[in-house]
Amino acid sequence: MTQPTTVRPADVSEPPSAGGQIAVPCWFLRGGTSRGPFFRAGDLPTVTGDRDAVLLAVMGSPDPRQIDGLGGAHPLTSKAGVVDRSDRDGIDLEFLFCQLQPDSDTVDTTPNCGNMLAAVVPFAVESGLLAPGGETTTARVLTLNTGLTADITVRTPLGEDGRRFVAYEGDARIDGVPGTAAPIMINFLDTAGSVCASLLPTGRVRDSVEIAGVGQVGVTCIDNGQPLVIVEAAALGRSGYESVADLNADDELKERVENLRLTCGKLMGLGDVTGKNYPKMTLVAPPAHGGTITTRSFIPRVCHESIGVLAAVTVATACVLEGTVAHQVATDGGAGTEGGTGARPTDITVSVEHPAGEFSVQLGLDPSQRVTRSALLRTARLIMAGAAMVPNHLPHSVPRTGTVLPRTGGPLSPEPEPAPERELR
């Protein structure tokens, strides 16, 4: 029998003894094909450097194995989320995505992450930041990193105790995650130019770039939620169907990809991207399993086990733009499976193949074939709720609430304030 799974650190009266370490309230969730700890903004220091020091300690960075923290020794499992209620008109929640790296001592808050975004509303309900609104709850979430806004819908049925809870069990399946789960629908409201100045930051659907040892290579530089450089795998001497392990072991290819990334970063107006996590690099090829296009995505120097949410949205967008590298190799020039009454479709589904399967992106097009909306399905799951223990010497004051994060032996946090009444979409 399904029971409410909401577990809040405030319900835990006595944290484990850990030699006087600081207990930071924490919820560990999987979002899509990523996972990491989530925090309420009020439970972390407000000074950026102090906050980052706590996050690095929680994750165990810098260390390739992240042996002293919660990180999973991979970029996809070295992520964190910080969430707060919003005072902005029309916005329910504000989300700060934090990308950490196993072997780096920096916290990058410039990129987006659509997979971790899928866990924001479940986290907000679990942590008391948001009150469920009915059998389903829809909240409008602003990603602070880039200003991206999305409506996110989760299932919140009524439990036997009369309280609504986040349902995690269901029949939805996404490639790259074992089993099935409850569906989470994400409807992006405006993704063009999330980091760059526009959808096509170079002003062209296709550019030609000189790469040492290769020559002139055709690329599409595009940002519809994620800055991407799209290049045909064949142009780099590869098929585009290689395994993730083979691509990660291909030092010659990775050098070419990184040289291309550095050059295109400047073309896209991003400056020197040597130390940045974007633009992401996506190798494309004709579909191999009945989809629209095949992809191999680098994030940015490691091949993704599947593909990021916003990278999939951006690739799908490129598939329907005539003249792009993606449009050139896509089946039927990126034509989708749904359409309007005319010859040119107004609503289409683009199937983006990746190493772990496929990712379907729903696009809405206006009469000029400009992408006006994008929607997709993800899943999420609460894995752990409790406290992350960090060394006693780290900053731990929280000026916003005038409190100090409790040390071992005391309550983890005050009971969360009731979520304010608001009209949920």
Short mmCIF file of C-alpha atoms in Angstrom, two decimals:
data_model
loop_
_atom_site.label_atom_id
_atom_site.label_comp_id
_atom_site.label_asym_id
_atom_site.label_seq_id
_atom_site.Cartn_x
_atom_site.Cartn_y
_atom_site.Cartn_z
CA MET A 1 0.00 0.00 0.00
CA THR A 2 1.38 3.39 -0.95
CA GLN A 3 2.18 5.60 2.02
CA PRO A 4 3.36 9.22 2.19
CA THR A 5 7.11 9.35 1.87
CA THR A 6 7.60 12.92 3.11
CA VAL A 7 10.46 12.87 5.60
CA ARG A 8 11.81 16.13 6.90
CA PRO A 9 15.03 16.58 8.85
CA ALA A 10 13.01 18.50 11.42
CA ASP A 11 11.25 15.23 12.25
CA VAL A 12 14.58 13.78 13.42
CA SER A 13 15.09 14.81 17.04
CA GLU A 14 18.63 13.56 17.56
CA PRO A 15 21.24 13.45 14.77
CA PRO A 16 24.08 10.92 15.00
CA SER A 17 27.09 11.85 17.07
CA ALA A 18 29.90 12.91 14.78
CA GLY A 19 32.54 14.64 16.87
CA GLY A 20 31.05 18.11 16.86
CA GLN A 21 30.52 18.42 13.12
CA ILE A 22 27.93 20.79 11.70
CA ALA A 23 24.63 19.19 10.68
CA VAL A 24 23.22 20.77 7.50
CA PRO A 25 19.60 19.78 6.69
CA CYS A 26 19.75 17.94 3.39
CA TRP A 27 17.56 15.94 1.02
CA PHE A 28 19.28 13.67 -1.50
CA LEU A 29 17.29 13.21 -4.70
CA ARG A 30 17.60 11.79 -8.16
CA GLY A 31 16.38 14.13 -10.85
CA GLY A 32 16.18 12.54 -14.30
CA THR A 33 19.56 10.93 -14.97
CA SER A 34 21.41 13.05 -12.39
CA ARG A 35 21.37 13.10 -8.61
CA GLY A 36 22.68 15.13 -5.71
CA PRO A 37 21.88 16.86 -2.42
CA PHE A 38 19.25 19.59 -2.23
CA PHE A 39 19.19 22.35 0.36
CA ARG A 40 16.80 25.07 1.44
CA ALA A 41 18.51 28.40 0.83
CA GLY A 42 17.95 29.43 4.44
CA ASP A 43 19.97 26.45 5.68
CA LEU A 44 23.16 27.55 3.89
CA PRO A 45 25.40 30.59 4.37
CA THR A 46 24.35 33.54 2.22
CA VAL A 47 27.92 34.56 1.36
CA THR A 48 28.83 32.80 -1.90
CA GLY A 49 32.30 31.70 -0.83
CA ASP A 50 31.02 30.32 2.48
CA ARG A 51 28.17 28.51 0.76
CA ASP A 52 30.54 26.97 -1.77
CA ALA A 53 32.86 25.78 1.00
CA VAL A 54 29.95 23.90 2.58
CA LEU A 55 28.90 22.37 -0.76
CA LEU A 56 32.45 21.25 -1.54
CA ALA A 57 32.67 19.59 1.86
CA VAL A 58 29.31 17.87 1.44
CA MET A 59 30.32 16.48 -1.95
CA GLY A 60 33.89 15.56 -0.99
CA SER A 61 35.56 17.73 -3.63
CA PRO A 62 38.27 18.08 -4.71
CA ASP A 63 39.06 14.38 -4.88
CA PRO A 64 38.68 12.10 -7.92
CA ARG A 65 36.76 9.55 -5.86
CA GLN A 66 34.97 12.12 -3.64
CA ILE A 67 35.63 9.54 -0.96
CA ASP A 68 34.95 11.94 1.93
CA GLY A 69 31.54 13.14 0.74
CA LEU A 70 28.32 12.38 -1.11
CA GLY A 71 29.65 12.87 -4.63
CA GLY A 72 29.61 9.94 -7.03
CA ALA A 73 33.01 10.57 -8.70
CA HIS A 74 31.35 11.69 -11.94
CA PRO A 75 30.02 15.06 -13.19
CA LEU A 76 26.48 13.65 -13.39
CA THR A 77 26.57 12.72 -9.71
CA SER A 78 28.48 15.76 -8.51
CA LYS A 79 25.61 18.24 -8.55
CA ALA A 80 23.64 20.11 -5.92
CA GLY A 81 20.50 22.22 -5.77
CA VAL A 82 19.54 25.18 -3.59
CA VAL A 83 15.84 26.09 -3.50
CA ASP A 84 13.82 28.89 -1.93
CA ARG A 85 10.32 30.32 -2.06
CA SER A 86 10.03 33.26 -4.40
CA ASP A 87 8.67 36.76 -3.84
CA ARG A 88 8.62 37.48 -7.59
CA ASP A 89 5.26 37.89 -9.27
CA GLY A 90 4.15 34.70 -10.98
CA ILE A 91 7.05 32.60 -9.60
CA ASP A 92 6.60 29.97 -6.89
CA LEU A 93 10.14 28.69 -6.39
CA GLU A 94 13.69 29.81 -7.16
CA PHE A 95 16.30 27.18 -7.98
CA LEU A 96 20.07 27.60 -8.00
CA PHE A 97 21.84 24.74 -9.75
CA CYS A 98 25.39 24.05 -8.56
CA GLN A 99 27.75 21.99 -10.72
CA LEU A 100 30.73 20.58 -8.87
CA GLN A 101 33.50 18.43 -10.30
CA PRO A 102 35.13 15.52 -8.48
CA ASP A 103 38.67 16.88 -8.85
CA SER A 104 37.95 20.63 -8.70
CA ASP A 105 37.55 23.07 -5.82
CA THR A 106 35.09 25.31 -7.67
CA VAL A 107 31.30 25.47 -7.69
CA ASP A 108 29.90 26.53 -11.07
CA THR A 109 26.51 28.26 -10.95
CA THR A 110 26.50 29.52 -14.55
CA PRO A 111 24.95 26.52 -16.40
CA ASN A 112 21.46 25.02 -16.30
CA CYS A 113 20.55 21.43 -15.50
CA GLY A 114 17.17 20.18 -16.66
CA ASN A 115 17.58 16.82 -14.95
CA MET A 116 18.12 18.29 -11.48
CA LEU A 117 15.28 20.72 -12.27
CA ALA A 118 12.93 17.72 -12.30
CA ALA A 119 13.59 17.19 -8.57
CA VAL A 120 12.91 20.80 -7.48
CA VAL A 121 9.15 20.54 -6.87
CA PRO A 122 9.39 17.14 -5.10
CA PHE A 123 12.11 18.62 -2.90
CA ALA A 124 10.07 21.74 -2.16
CA VAL A 125 7.12 19.64 -0.98
CA GLU A 126 9.35 17.30 1.04
CA SER A 127 11.13 20.19 2.76
CA GLY A 128 8.05 22.26 3.56
CA LEU A 129 8.74 25.04 1.07
CA LEU A 130 5.61 24.27 -0.97
CA ALA A 131 2.16 22.98 -0.04
CA PRO A 132 0.66 20.40 -2.42
CA GLY A 133 -2.33 21.78 -4.33
CA GLY A 134 -4.36 18.69 -5.26
CA GLU A 135 -3.97 15.33 -6.98
CA THR A 136 -1.29 17.05 -9.04
CA THR A 137 0.73 20.11 -8.04
CA THR A 138 2.17 22.50 -10.60
CA ALA A 139 4.70 25.14 -9.58
CA ARG A 140 6.45 27.74 -11.67
CA VAL A 141 10.19 27.52 -11.09
CA LEU A 142 12.78 30.16 -11.94
CA THR A 143 16.32 28.87 -12.48
CA LEU A 144 18.48 31.66 -11.09
CA ASN A 145 21.54 30.58 -13.07
CA THR A 146 20.17 31.73 -16.41
CA GLY A 147 16.67 33.10 -15.82
CA LEU A 148 15.01 30.04 -17.35
CA THR A 149 11.39 29.52 -16.24
CA ALA A 150 9.41 26.29 -16.31
CA ASP A 151 6.09 24.94 -15.09
CA ILE A 152 6.69 21.61 -13.35
CA THR A 153 3.87 19.19 -12.50
CA VAL A 154 4.14 16.32 -10.01
CA ARG A 155 1.61 13.86 -8.61
CA THR A 156 0.55 14.62 -5.02
CA PRO A 157 -2.18 12.15 -3.97
CA LEU A 158 -3.89 12.09 -0.59
CA GLY A 159 -2.40 9.74 2.00
CA GLU A 160 -4.26 7.68 4.61
CA ASP A 161 -3.39 10.30 7.23
CA GLY A 162 -5.19 13.01 5.27
CA ARG A 163 -2.00 14.68 4.05
CA ARG A 164 -0.90 14.97 0.44
CA PHE A 165 2.50 13.60 -0.49
CA VAL A 166 4.77 13.33 -3.52
CA ALA A 167 4.15 10.08 -5.39
CA TYR A 168 7.31 8.47 -6.72
CA GLU A 169 5.89 5.15 -7.92
CA GLY A 170 4.45 5.00 -11.42
CA ASP A 171 4.72 3.63 -14.93
CA ALA A 172 6.84 6.35 -16.54
CA ARG A 173 10.18 5.18 -17.89
CA ILE A 174 13.14 7.28 -19.00
CA ASP A 175 16.20 5.80 -20.65
CA GLY A 176 19.26 5.91 -18.43
CA VAL A 177 17.31 5.16 -15.21
CA PRO A 178 16.36 1.62 -14.20
CA GLY A 179 12.74 0.75 -13.56
CA THR A 180 9.72 3.04 -13.69
CA ALA A 181 8.47 5.98 -11.64
CA ALA A 182 5.77 8.63 -11.46
CA PRO A 183 5.90 11.09 -14.36
CA ILE A 184 7.05 14.66 -13.90
CA MET A 185 6.11 17.04 -16.69
CA ILE A 186 8.35 20.02 -17.44
CA ASN A 187 7.04 22.76 -19.69
CA PHE A 188 9.74 25.30 -20.52
CA LEU A 189 8.38 28.78 -21.08
CA ASP A 190 11.31 30.58 -22.72
CA THR A 191 14.65 28.90 -23.30
CA ALA A 192 16.20 30.70 -26.27
CA GLY A 193 19.50 32.36 -25.40
CA SER A 194 19.71 30.95 -21.86
CA VAL A 195 23.41 31.78 -21.52
CA CYS A 196 24.30 33.26 -24.90
CA ALA A 197 22.83 36.45 -26.29
CA SER A 198 20.36 34.63 -28.55
CA LEU A 199 19.25 31.27 -29.94
CA LEU A 200 21.93 31.47 -32.66
CA PRO A 201 24.73 33.43 -30.97
CA THR A 202 26.87 33.68 -34.13
CA GLY A 203 23.88 34.89 -36.14
CA ARG A 204 24.14 31.89 -38.45
CA VAL A 205 22.69 28.38 -38.53
CA ARG A 206 26.07 27.00 -39.59
CA ASP A 207 29.68 28.08 -39.21
CA SER A 208 32.97 26.70 -40.53
CA VAL A 209 35.80 26.30 -38.02
CA GLU A 210 39.43 25.29 -38.61
CA ILE A 211 40.62 22.44 -36.39
CA ALA A 212 44.26 21.33 -36.30
CA GLY A 213 44.71 17.92 -37.89
CA VAL A 214 41.20 17.95 -39.32
CA GLY A 215 40.78 21.11 -41.37
CA GLN A 216 37.52 23.00 -41.86
CA VAL A 217 34.63 21.58 -39.83
CA GLY A 218 30.99 22.62 -40.09
CA VAL A 219 29.32 23.40 -36.75
CA THR A 220 26.06 24.80 -35.45
CA CYS A 221 26.36 27.01 -32.38
CA ILE A 222 22.98 27.16 -30.65
CA ASP A 223 21.46 27.87 -27.23
CA ASN A 224 17.86 26.87 -26.55
CA GLY A 225 18.31 26.13 -22.87
CA GLN A 226 21.92 24.91 -23.11
CA PRO A 227 24.80 26.40 -25.12
CA LEU A 228 25.75 23.65 -27.57
CA VAL A 229 28.21 23.14 -30.38
CA ILE A 230 26.74 20.54 -32.73
CA VAL A 231 29.14 18.81 -35.11
CA GLU A 232 28.71 15.78 -37.36
CA ALA A 233 30.67 12.86 -35.89
CA ALA A 234 31.94 11.93 -39.36
CA ALA A 235 33.59 15.34 -39.66
CA LEU A 236 35.81 14.37 -36.72
CA GLY A 237 36.57 10.93 -38.11
CA ARG A 238 34.09 8.99 -35.99
CA SER A 239 30.79 7.24 -36.69
CA GLY A 240 28.76 8.73 -33.84
CA TYR A 241 27.67 5.26 -32.71
CA GLU A 242 30.69 4.53 -30.48
CA SER A 243 30.16 3.50 -26.86
CA VAL A 244 30.67 5.95 -24.02
CA ALA A 245 33.68 3.97 -22.80
CA ASP A 246 35.31 4.05 -26.24
CA LEU A 247 34.78 7.80 -26.59
CA ASN A 248 36.13 8.52 -23.13
CA ALA A 249 39.24 6.49 -23.98
CA ASP A 250 39.70 8.29 -27.31
CA ASP A 251 42.27 10.93 -26.40
CA GLU A 252 42.72 12.07 -30.01
CA LEU A 253 39.01 12.75 -30.38
CA LYS A 254 38.75 14.48 -27.01
CA GLU A 255 41.59 16.80 -27.96
CA ARG A 256 39.82 17.71 -31.21
CA VAL A 257 36.54 18.24 -29.38
CA GLU A 258 38.16 20.49 -26.77
CA ASN A 259 39.97 22.55 -29.42
CA LEU A 260 36.67 22.97 -31.20
CA ARG A 261 34.95 23.97 -27.96
CA LEU A 262 37.50 26.65 -27.15
CA THR A 263 37.23 28.15 -30.63
CA CYS A 264 33.44 28.06 -30.71
CA GLY A 265 33.19 29.50 -27.21
CA LYS A 266 34.68 32.72 -28.52
CA LEU A 267 32.44 32.66 -31.59
CA MET A 268 29.42 32.36 -29.31
CA GLY A 269 30.44 35.41 -27.29
CA LEU A 270 31.35 33.33 -24.22
CA GLY A 271 35.01 34.35 -24.16
CA ASP A 272 37.64 31.94 -22.87
CA VAL A 273 35.68 28.84 -21.83
CA THR A 274 38.71 26.84 -20.66
CA GLY A 275 37.47 26.77 -17.07
CA LYS A 276 33.76 26.71 -17.87
CA ASN A 277 31.32 23.82 -18.16
CA TYR A 278 29.82 25.20 -21.38
CA PRO A 279 29.37 25.14 -24.26
CA LYS A 280 28.60 21.43 -24.25
CA MET A 281 29.77 19.48 -27.31
CA THR A 282 27.37 17.21 -29.20
CA LEU A 283 28.40 14.81 -31.97
CA VAL A 284 25.49 13.87 -34.24
CA ALA A 285 24.81 11.15 -36.80
CA PRO A 286 21.76 9.74 -38.61
CA PRO A 287 19.44 7.81 -36.27
CA ALA A 288 20.23 4.16 -35.67
CA HIS A 289 17.09 2.97 -33.89
CA GLY A 290 14.13 4.67 -35.55
CA GLY A 291 14.49 8.05 -33.90
CA THR A 292 15.21 11.46 -35.40
CA ILE A 293 18.94 11.83 -34.72
CA THR A 294 21.76 10.07 -32.87
CA THR A 295 23.87 12.01 -30.34
CA ARG A 296 27.03 11.66 -28.29
CA SER A 297 27.22 14.51 -25.81
CA PHE A 298 30.33 15.73 -23.98
CA ILE A 299 29.83 17.59 -20.67
CA PRO A 300 32.15 19.11 -21.70
CA ARG A 301 35.18 16.76 -21.59
CA VAL A 302 33.50 13.53 -20.48
CA CYS A 303 31.01 11.69 -22.67
CA HIS A 304 27.51 11.75 -21.18
CA GLU A 305 25.98 8.34 -20.39
CA SER A 306 22.79 9.62 -22.05
CA ILE A 307 22.08 13.32 -22.76
CA GLY A 308 21.12 16.28 -20.61
CA VAL A 309 17.54 17.55 -20.65
CA LEU A 310 18.33 20.99 -22.00
CA ALA A 311 20.92 19.59 -24.39
CA ALA A 312 18.18 17.35 -25.80
CA VAL A 313 15.86 20.36 -26.14
CA THR A 314 18.58 22.31 -27.94
CA VAL A 315 19.46 19.42 -30.28
CA ALA A 316 15.77 18.93 -31.07
CA THR A 317 15.46 22.63 -31.87
CA ALA A 318 18.45 22.42 -34.21
CA CYS A 319 16.82 19.48 -35.96
CA VAL A 320 13.92 21.64 -37.15
CA LEU A 321 16.02 24.66 -38.19
CA GLU A 322 16.88 24.40 -41.86
CA GLY A 323 20.59 24.60 -42.62
CA THR A 324 21.91 23.39 -39.28
CA VAL A 325 24.28 20.45 -38.93
CA ALA A 326 21.55 18.59 -37.02
CA HIS A 327 18.93 19.25 -39.70
CA GLN A 328 21.33 17.86 -42.31
CA VAL A 329 21.65 14.45 -40.64
CA ALA A 330 18.22 14.15 -38.99
CA THR A 331 15.60 11.82 -40.42
CA ASP A 332 13.24 13.77 -42.72
CA GLY A 333 15.07 16.95 -41.84
CA GLY A 334 13.84 16.82 -38.26
CA ALA A 335 10.16 16.34 -39.11
CA GLY A 336 8.19 15.25 -36.07
CA THR A 337 5.47 12.72 -35.40
CA GLU A 338 2.67 15.20 -34.72
CA GLY A 339 1.48 18.04 -36.87
CA GLY A 340 -1.17 20.60 -37.64
CA THR A 341 -3.62 20.52 -40.50
CA GLY A 342 -1.24 22.14 -42.98
CA ALA A 343 1.84 20.76 -44.69
CA ARG A 344 4.11 22.39 -42.11
CA PRO A 345 3.68 20.96 -38.59
CA THR A 346 2.90 23.18 -35.60
CA ASP A 347 3.51 20.59 -32.87
CA ILE A 348 6.12 17.91 -33.30
CA THR A 349 8.01 15.32 -31.29
CA VAL A 350 11.71 14.91 -31.94
CA SER A 351 13.26 11.62 -30.80
CA VAL A 352 16.87 12.22 -29.75
CA GLU A 353 18.84 8.99 -29.55
CA HIS A 354 21.68 8.74 -27.03
CA PRO A 355 23.91 5.97 -25.62
CA ALA A 356 21.31 4.82 -23.09
CA GLY A 357 18.26 4.97 -25.35
CA GLU A 358 16.19 7.92 -26.60
CA PHE A 359 14.76 11.19 -25.34
CA SER A 360 11.50 12.55 -26.78
CA VAL A 361 11.14 16.34 -26.88
CA GLN A 362 7.82 17.98 -27.73
CA LEU A 363 8.23 21.26 -29.63
CA GLY A 364 5.63 23.88 -30.49
CA LEU A 365 6.24 25.84 -33.70
CA ASP A 366 4.70 29.05 -34.95
CA PRO A 367 3.75 29.49 -38.65
CA SER A 368 7.30 30.60 -39.45
CA GLN A 369 8.60 27.36 -37.85
CA ARG A 370 10.16 29.22 -34.92
CA VAL A 371 10.22 27.10 -31.75
CA THR A 372 7.86 28.70 -29.23
CA ARG A 373 7.73 26.06 -26.51
CA SER A 374 9.28 22.78 -25.43
CA ALA A 375 8.01 20.12 -23.05
CA LEU A 376 9.24 16.77 -21.83
CA LEU A 377 8.79 14.04 -19.27
CA ARG A 378 11.21 13.21 -16.48
CA THR A 379 11.09 11.29 -13.21
CA ALA A 380 12.63 11.87 -9.80
CA ARG A 381 12.96 10.10 -6.47
CA LEU A 382 13.79 11.06 -2.91
CA ILE A 383 16.71 8.85 -1.87
CA MET A 384 17.61 10.24 1.57
CA ALA A 385 16.45 12.88 4.02
CA GLY A 386 18.46 13.92 7.03
CA ALA A 387 21.60 15.96 7.51
CA ALA A 388 24.90 16.27 5.72
CA MET A 389 27.75 16.49 8.21
CA VAL A 390 30.49 19.02 7.45
CA PRO A 391 33.65 19.92 9.39
CA ASN A 392 33.24 22.19 12.39
CA HIS A 393 35.62 24.86 11.06
CA LEU A 394 33.45 25.74 8.05
CA PRO A 395 31.28 28.87 8.03
CA HIS A 396 27.82 28.01 9.26
CA SER A 397 25.96 31.16 10.21
CA VAL A 398 22.79 31.85 8.27
CA PRO A 399 22.20 35.63 8.41
CA ARG A 400 18.86 35.33 6.60
CA THR A 401 17.19 33.56 9.50
CA GLY A 402 19.43 34.84 12.26
CA THR A 403 20.19 31.26 13.30
CA VAL A 404 23.24 29.07 13.38
CA LEU A 405 23.22 25.64 11.80
CA PRO A 406 23.03 23.19 14.72
CA ARG A 407 26.01 21.13 15.74
CA THR A 408 25.99 17.43 16.46
CA GLY A 409 23.84 16.58 19.44
CA GLY A 410 21.08 19.15 18.87
CA PRO A 411 18.03 19.33 16.64
CA LEU A 412 18.80 19.44 12.96
CA SER A 413 16.65 22.46 12.20
CA PRO A 414 13.56 24.25 13.39
CA GLU A 415 10.26 22.91 12.09
CA PRO A 416 9.77 24.43 8.63
CA GLU A 417 7.29 27.29 8.49
CA PRO A 418 4.02 26.32 6.81
CA ALA A 419 4.14 26.97 3.08
CA PRO A 420 2.29 30.21 2.28
CA GLU A 421 -1.09 29.95 0.64
CA ARG A 422 -0.74 30.62 -3.07
CA GLU A 423 -2.58 29.80 -6.21
CA LEU A 424 -0.68 26.98 -7.83
CA ARG A 425 -0.88 26.56 -11.59
#
